[in-house]
Coordinates of C-alpha atoms in Angstrom, one line a residue:
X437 CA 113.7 199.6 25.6
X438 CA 110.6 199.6 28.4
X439 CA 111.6 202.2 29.7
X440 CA 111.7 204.6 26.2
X441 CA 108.1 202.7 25.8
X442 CA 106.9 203.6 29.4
X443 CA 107.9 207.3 28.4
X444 CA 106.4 207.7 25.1
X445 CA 102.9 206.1 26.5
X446 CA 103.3 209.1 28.9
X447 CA 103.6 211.9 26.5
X448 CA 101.1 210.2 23.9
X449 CA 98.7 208.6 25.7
X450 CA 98.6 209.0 29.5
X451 CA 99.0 213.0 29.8
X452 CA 96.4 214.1 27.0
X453 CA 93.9 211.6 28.4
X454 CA 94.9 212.7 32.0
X455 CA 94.6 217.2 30.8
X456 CA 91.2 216.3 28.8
X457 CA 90.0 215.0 31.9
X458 CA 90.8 217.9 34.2
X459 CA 89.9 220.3 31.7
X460 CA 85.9 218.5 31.1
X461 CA 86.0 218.5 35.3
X462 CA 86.4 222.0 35.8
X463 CA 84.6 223.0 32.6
X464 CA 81.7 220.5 31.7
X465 CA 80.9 223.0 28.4
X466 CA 84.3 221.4 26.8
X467 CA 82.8 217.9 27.4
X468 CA 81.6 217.0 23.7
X469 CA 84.8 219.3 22.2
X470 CA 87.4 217.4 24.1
X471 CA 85.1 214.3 24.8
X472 CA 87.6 210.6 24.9
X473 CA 87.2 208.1 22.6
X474 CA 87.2 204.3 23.9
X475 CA 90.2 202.5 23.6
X476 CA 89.2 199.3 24.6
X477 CA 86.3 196.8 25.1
X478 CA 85.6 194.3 27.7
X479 CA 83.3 191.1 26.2
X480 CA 81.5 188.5 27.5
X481 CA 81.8 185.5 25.4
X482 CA 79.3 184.2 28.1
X483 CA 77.6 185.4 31.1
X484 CA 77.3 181.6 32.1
X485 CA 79.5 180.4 35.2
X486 CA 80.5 177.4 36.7
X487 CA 81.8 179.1 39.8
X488 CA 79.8 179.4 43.0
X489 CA 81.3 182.8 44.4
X490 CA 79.2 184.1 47.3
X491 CA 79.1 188.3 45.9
X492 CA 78.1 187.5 42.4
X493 CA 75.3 186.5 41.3
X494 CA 76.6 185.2 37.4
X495 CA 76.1 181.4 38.1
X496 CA 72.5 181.8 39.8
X497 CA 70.8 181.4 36.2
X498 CA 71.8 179.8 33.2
X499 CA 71.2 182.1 30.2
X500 CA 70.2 181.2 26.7
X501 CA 70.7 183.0 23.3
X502 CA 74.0 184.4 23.8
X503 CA 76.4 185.1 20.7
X504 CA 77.3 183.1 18.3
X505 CA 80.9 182.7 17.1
X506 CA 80.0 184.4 13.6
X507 CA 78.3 187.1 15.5
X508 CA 81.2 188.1 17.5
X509 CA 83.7 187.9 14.7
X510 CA 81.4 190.6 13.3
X511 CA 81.4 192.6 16.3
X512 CA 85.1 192.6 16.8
X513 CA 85.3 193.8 12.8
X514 CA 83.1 196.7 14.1
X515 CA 85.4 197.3 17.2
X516 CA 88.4 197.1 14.7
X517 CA 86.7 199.9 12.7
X518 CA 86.1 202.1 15.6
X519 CA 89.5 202.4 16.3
X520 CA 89.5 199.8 19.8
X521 CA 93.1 197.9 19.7
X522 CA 92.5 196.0 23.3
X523 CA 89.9 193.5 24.1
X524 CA 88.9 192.3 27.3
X525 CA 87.2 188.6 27.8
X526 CA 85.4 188.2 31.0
X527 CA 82.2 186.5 32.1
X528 CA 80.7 184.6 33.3
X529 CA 83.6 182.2 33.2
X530 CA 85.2 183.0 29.6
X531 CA 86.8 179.4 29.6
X532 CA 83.4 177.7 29.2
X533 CA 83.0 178.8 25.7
X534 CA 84.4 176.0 23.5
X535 CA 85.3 178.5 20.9
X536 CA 87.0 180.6 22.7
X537 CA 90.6 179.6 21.1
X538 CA 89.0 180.6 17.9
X539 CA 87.4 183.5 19.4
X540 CA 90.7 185.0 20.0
X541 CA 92.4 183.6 17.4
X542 CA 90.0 185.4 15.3
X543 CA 91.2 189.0 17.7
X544 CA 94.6 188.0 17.0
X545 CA 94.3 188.1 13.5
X546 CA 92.8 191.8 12.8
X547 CA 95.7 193.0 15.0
X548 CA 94.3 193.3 18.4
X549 CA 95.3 192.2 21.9
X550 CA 93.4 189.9 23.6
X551 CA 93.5 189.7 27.5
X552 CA 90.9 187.3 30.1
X553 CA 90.0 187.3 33.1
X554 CA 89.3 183.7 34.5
X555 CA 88.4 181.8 38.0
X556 CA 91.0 179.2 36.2
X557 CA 89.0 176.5 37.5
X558 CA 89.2 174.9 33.5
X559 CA 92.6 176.2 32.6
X560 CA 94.9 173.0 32.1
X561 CA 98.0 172.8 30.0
X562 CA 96.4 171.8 26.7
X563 CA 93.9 174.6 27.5
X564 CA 96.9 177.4 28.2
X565 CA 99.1 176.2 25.4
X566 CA 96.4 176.4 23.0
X567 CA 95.4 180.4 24.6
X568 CA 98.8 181.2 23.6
X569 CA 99.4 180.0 20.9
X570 CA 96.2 182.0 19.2
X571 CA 97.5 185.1 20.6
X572 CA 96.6 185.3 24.0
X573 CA 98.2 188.4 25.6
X574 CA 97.6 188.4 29.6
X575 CA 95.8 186.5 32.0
X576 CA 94.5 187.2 35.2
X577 CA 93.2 184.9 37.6
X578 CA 90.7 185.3 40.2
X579 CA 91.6 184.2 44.1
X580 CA 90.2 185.6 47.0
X581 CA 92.2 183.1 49.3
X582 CA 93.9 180.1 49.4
X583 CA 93.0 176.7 50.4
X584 CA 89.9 176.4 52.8
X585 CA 89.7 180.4 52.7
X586 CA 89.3 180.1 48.8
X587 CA 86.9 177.2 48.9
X588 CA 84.9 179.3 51.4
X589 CA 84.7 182.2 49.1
X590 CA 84.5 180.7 45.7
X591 CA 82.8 177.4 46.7
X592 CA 85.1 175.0 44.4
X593 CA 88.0 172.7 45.2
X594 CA 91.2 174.7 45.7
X595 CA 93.6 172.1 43.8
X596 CA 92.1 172.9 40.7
X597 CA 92.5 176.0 41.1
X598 CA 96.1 176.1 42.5
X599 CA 97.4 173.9 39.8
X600 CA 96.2 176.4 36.9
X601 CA 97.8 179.3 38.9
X602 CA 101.2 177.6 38.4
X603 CA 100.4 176.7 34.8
X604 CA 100.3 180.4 34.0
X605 CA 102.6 181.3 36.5
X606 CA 105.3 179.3 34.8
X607 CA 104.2 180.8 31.2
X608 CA 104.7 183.9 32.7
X609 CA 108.3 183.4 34.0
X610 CA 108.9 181.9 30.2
X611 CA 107.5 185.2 28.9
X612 CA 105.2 183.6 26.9
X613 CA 102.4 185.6 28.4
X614 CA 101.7 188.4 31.0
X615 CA 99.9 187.5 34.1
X616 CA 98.8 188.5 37.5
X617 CA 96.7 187.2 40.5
X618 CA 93.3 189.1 41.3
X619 CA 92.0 189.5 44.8
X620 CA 88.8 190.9 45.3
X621 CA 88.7 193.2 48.9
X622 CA 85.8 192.8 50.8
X623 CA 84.3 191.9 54.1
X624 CA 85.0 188.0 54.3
X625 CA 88.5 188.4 52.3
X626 CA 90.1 191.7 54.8
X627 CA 92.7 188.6 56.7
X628 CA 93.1 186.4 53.7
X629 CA 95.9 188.9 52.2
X630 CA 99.0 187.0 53.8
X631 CA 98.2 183.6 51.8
X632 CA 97.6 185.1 48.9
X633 CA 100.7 186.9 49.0
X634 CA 102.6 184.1 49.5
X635 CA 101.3 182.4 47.0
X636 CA 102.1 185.3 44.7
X637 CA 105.9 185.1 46.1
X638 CA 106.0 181.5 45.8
X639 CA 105.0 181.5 42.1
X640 CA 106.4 184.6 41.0
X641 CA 103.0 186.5 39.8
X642 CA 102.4 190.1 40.7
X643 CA 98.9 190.8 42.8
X644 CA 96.3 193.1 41.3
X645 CA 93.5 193.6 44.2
X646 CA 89.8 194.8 43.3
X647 CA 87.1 196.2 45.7
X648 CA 83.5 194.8 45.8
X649 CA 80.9 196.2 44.0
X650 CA 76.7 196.6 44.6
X651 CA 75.8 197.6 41.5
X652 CA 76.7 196.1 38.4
X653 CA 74.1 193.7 37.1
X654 CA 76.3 190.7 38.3
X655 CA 77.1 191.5 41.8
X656 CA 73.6 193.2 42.1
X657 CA 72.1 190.7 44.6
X658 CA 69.4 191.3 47.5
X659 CA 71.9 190.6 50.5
X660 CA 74.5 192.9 49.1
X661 CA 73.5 196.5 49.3
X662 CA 75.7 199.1 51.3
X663 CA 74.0 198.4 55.0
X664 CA 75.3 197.9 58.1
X665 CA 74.2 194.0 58.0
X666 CA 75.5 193.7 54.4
X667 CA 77.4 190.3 53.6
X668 CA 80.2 191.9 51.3
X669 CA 80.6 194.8 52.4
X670 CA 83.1 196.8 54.3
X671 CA 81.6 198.9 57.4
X672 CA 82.8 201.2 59.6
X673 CA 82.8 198.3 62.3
X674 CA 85.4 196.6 59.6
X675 CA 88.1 199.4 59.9
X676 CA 90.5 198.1 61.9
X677 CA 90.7 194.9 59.5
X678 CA 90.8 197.2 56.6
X679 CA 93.2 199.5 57.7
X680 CA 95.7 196.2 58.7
X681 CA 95.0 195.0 54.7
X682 CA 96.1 198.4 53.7
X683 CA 99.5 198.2 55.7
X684 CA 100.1 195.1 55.1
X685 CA 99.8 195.9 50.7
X686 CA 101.8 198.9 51.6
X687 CA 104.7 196.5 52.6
X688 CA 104.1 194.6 50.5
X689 CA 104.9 197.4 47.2
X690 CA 107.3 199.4 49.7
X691 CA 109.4 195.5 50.0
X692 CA 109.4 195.0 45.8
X693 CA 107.2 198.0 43.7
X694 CA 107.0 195.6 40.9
X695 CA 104.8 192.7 43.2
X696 CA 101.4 194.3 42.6
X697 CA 100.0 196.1 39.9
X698 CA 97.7 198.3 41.8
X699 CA 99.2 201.7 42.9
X700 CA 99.9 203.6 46.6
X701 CA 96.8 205.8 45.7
X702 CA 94.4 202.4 45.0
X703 CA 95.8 201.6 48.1
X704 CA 94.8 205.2 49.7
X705 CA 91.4 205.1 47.6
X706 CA 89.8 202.0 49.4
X707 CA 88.8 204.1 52.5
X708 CA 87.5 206.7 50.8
X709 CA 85.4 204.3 48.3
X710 CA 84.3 202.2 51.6
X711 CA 82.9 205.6 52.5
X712 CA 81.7 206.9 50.2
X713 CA 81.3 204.5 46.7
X714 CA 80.1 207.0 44.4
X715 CA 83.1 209.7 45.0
X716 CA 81.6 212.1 42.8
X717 CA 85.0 214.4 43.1
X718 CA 86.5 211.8 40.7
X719 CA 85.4 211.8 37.3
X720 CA 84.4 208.2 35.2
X721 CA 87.3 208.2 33.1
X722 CA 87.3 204.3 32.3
X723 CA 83.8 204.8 31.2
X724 CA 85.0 206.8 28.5
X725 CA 87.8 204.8 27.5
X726 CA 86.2 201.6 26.9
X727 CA 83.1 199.9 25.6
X728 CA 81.6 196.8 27.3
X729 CA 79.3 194.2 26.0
X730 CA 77.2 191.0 27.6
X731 CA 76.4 187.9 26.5
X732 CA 73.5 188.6 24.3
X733 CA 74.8 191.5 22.6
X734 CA 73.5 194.2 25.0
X735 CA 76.4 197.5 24.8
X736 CA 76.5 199.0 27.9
X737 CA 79.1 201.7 27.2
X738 CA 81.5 202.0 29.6
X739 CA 79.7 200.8 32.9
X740 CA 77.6 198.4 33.7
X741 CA 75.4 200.0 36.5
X742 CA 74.0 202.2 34.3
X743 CA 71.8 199.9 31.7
X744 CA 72.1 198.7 27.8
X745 CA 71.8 201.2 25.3
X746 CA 71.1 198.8 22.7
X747 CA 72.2 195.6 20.9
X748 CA 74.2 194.5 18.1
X749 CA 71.9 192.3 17.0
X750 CA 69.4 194.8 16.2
X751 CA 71.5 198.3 15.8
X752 CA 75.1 198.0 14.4
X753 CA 77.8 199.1 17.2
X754 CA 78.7 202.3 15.3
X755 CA 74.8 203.5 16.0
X756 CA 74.1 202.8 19.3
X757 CA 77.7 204.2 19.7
X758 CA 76.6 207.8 18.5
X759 CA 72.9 207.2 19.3
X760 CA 71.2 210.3 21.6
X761 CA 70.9 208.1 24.1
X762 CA 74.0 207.2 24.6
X763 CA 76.0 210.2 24.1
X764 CA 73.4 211.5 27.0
X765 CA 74.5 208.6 29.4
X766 CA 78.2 209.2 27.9
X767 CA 78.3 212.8 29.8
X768 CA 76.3 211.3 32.4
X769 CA 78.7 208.6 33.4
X770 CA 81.6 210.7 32.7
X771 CA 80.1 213.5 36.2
X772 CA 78.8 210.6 38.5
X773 CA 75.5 211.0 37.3
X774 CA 75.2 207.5 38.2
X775 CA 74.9 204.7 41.3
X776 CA 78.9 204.9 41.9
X777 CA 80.4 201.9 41.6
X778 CA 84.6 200.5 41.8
X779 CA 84.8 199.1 38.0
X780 CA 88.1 200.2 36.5
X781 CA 88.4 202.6 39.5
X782 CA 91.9 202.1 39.2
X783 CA 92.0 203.7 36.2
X784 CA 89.6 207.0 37.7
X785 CA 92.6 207.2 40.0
X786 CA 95.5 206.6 37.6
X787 CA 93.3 210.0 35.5
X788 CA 92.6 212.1 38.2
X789 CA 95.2 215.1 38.7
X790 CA 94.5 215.2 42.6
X791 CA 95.1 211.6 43.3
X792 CA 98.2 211.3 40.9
X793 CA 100.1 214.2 42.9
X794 CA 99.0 212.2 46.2
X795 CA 100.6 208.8 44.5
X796 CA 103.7 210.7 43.3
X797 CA 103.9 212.1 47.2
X798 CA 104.0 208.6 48.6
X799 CA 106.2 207.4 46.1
X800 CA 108.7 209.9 47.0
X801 CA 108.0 210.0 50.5
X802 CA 108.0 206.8 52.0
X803 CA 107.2 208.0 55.6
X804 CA 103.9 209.4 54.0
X805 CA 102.3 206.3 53.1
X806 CA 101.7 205.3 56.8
X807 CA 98.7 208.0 55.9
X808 CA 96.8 205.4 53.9
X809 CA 96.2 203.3 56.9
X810 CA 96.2 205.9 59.6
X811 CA 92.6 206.8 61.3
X812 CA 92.6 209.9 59.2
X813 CA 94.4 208.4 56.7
X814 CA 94.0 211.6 53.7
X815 CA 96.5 213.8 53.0
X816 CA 96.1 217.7 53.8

């Protein structure tokens, strides 16, 4: 039955958004004609955070004035209309909203998915159950180490946090929810693969890595620009260390496929990224497909780097949505008209003909894939 699923989302979903693409690429005149429609939204319920996490900048102010439960009921009625069937909950920590069962009981209810992202650092058992049982579809929870190495990156006790892991690892083996472990890649986390991967054995939850970002407004800090002396990021002095995390997560899929979420070519695609963040070769696609919104109400569109286009509290969703303004940043986003960023890059890759035909290549070709952490790692 998943696999007649996997293949009608191919034919009716995947391909046209994958031939619209290539077809605006080569011929930006078709962009408004064949222009995508979002799909989903990411929300924060809060921007607040509890966590301490040395590349984001979240928890370094407390903000005031965010959304109201009423008010995001009646944004979520306005997604609804718009045709958006998946919603996102991040943060800020999404947990520290005491509504948030309701929130997505509320999503639930007008026949949406709801999925979060969380440091899991308040997820107990009465917490999860209660998740669930509104309708929560997947969690995700954020780990960048374990034990001192986590404690070092995300500055909280790793207990805690290990005890929650389990909590929705064993929901997960239930099938009462889907789940994975996220693993941000950067300069301090390059050797803290192997625990985490252990972990994710030990637990039975597949890995789903991310790659630090500069720009949006959460991880836009002072120390954490694209420089040589850069905290977060990876330099060309961090190769080696990079190219050992990229062999080792190529074992890691090549030893069970189904153990990470994130493809060969994400694999392939942190080099060139690490590079060269703004790869303008690769069109935005994920800023097409969804729709993200802060705290306050501010609609960024489908990427954060590039500024609010207006909020809900002043402009219904549909206006802002077809404003001038917009629909210029919309095209804008779409060519890498933009500061170049890795949010939802995953999905850029997953949309972009060239890097599908190198992920079916090492797929098929096993010996190929010691490419992604060669020296001159591309293909020809």
């Amino acid at each position: 039955m998943r696999t007649l699923v996997r293949i009608k989302n191919i034919f009716t979903i995947h391909l046209p958004i994958l031939i619209k693409g290539e077809l605006m690429r080569r011929f930006p005149s078709l962009f408004q004609t064949m222009r995508l429609r979002p799909e989903s939204a990411w929300l924060n319920p809060t921007d607040n955070c509890n966590m301490r996490c040395i590349m984001c900048g979240q928890w370094r102010e407390t903000k005031t004035g965010e959304l109201t439960l009423d008010e995001w009921k009646a944004l979520i009625l306005q997604l609804r209309d718009r045709g958006i069937r998946k919603i996102g909950l991040n943060g800020g920590e999404t947990l520290l909203r005491k509504d948030i069962v309701d929130l997505i009981d509320y999503i639930t209810a007008q026949g949406m998915d709801a999925a979060i992202i969380t440091s899991g650092y308040l997820l107990d058992d009465a917490k999860l159950t209660a998740l669930i049982d509104a309708g929560l579809k997947h969690v995700t929870v954020s780990i960048d180490g374990v034990g001192a190495e986590y404690e070092k990156i995300r500055r909280r006790e790793w207990p805690r946090v290990e005890k929650a892991v389990r909590l929705v690892a064993q929901a997960y083996r239930e099938g009462r929810l889907d789940a994975n472990i996220g693993f941000v890649v950067m300069r301090q986390t390059l050797a803290h693969l192997d625990g985490v991967r252990a972990l994710c054995q030990e637990v039975g939850l597949p890995l789903m890595f991310s790659l630090v970002d500069c720009t949006p407004f959460f991880f836009k800090l002072p120390e954490n620009h694209r420089r040589v002396d850069d905290t977060n990021w990876v330099t060309a002095a961090d190769r080696p260390l990079l190219r050992s995390l990229q062999r080792r997560l190529v074992e890691m899929k090549g030893q069970d496929h189904y153990s990470m979420v994130n493809t060969y070519g994400d694999i392939d695609y942190m080099s060139s990224y690490f590079d060269d963040p703004l790869q303008r070769k690769i069109p935005c696609t994920v800023s097409q497909l969804r729709i993200m919104i802060n705290g306050r109400g501010e609609v960024y569109g489908g990427c954060w780097s590039m500024g609010s286009y207006g909020n809900v509290r002043q402009t219904p969703l549909p206006e802002i949505l077809e404003s001038k303004k917009f629909r210029k940043a919309h095209h804008a986003m779409f060519y890498k008209l933009c500061p170049g960023c890795s949010c939802g890059y995953t999905t850029n890759v997953r949309y972009s003909l060239p890097l599908q035909l190198k992920d079916r290549l090492f797929n098929f070709f096993p010996f190929l894939r010691r490419r992604i952490y060669a020296k001159e790692h591309a293909l020809p």
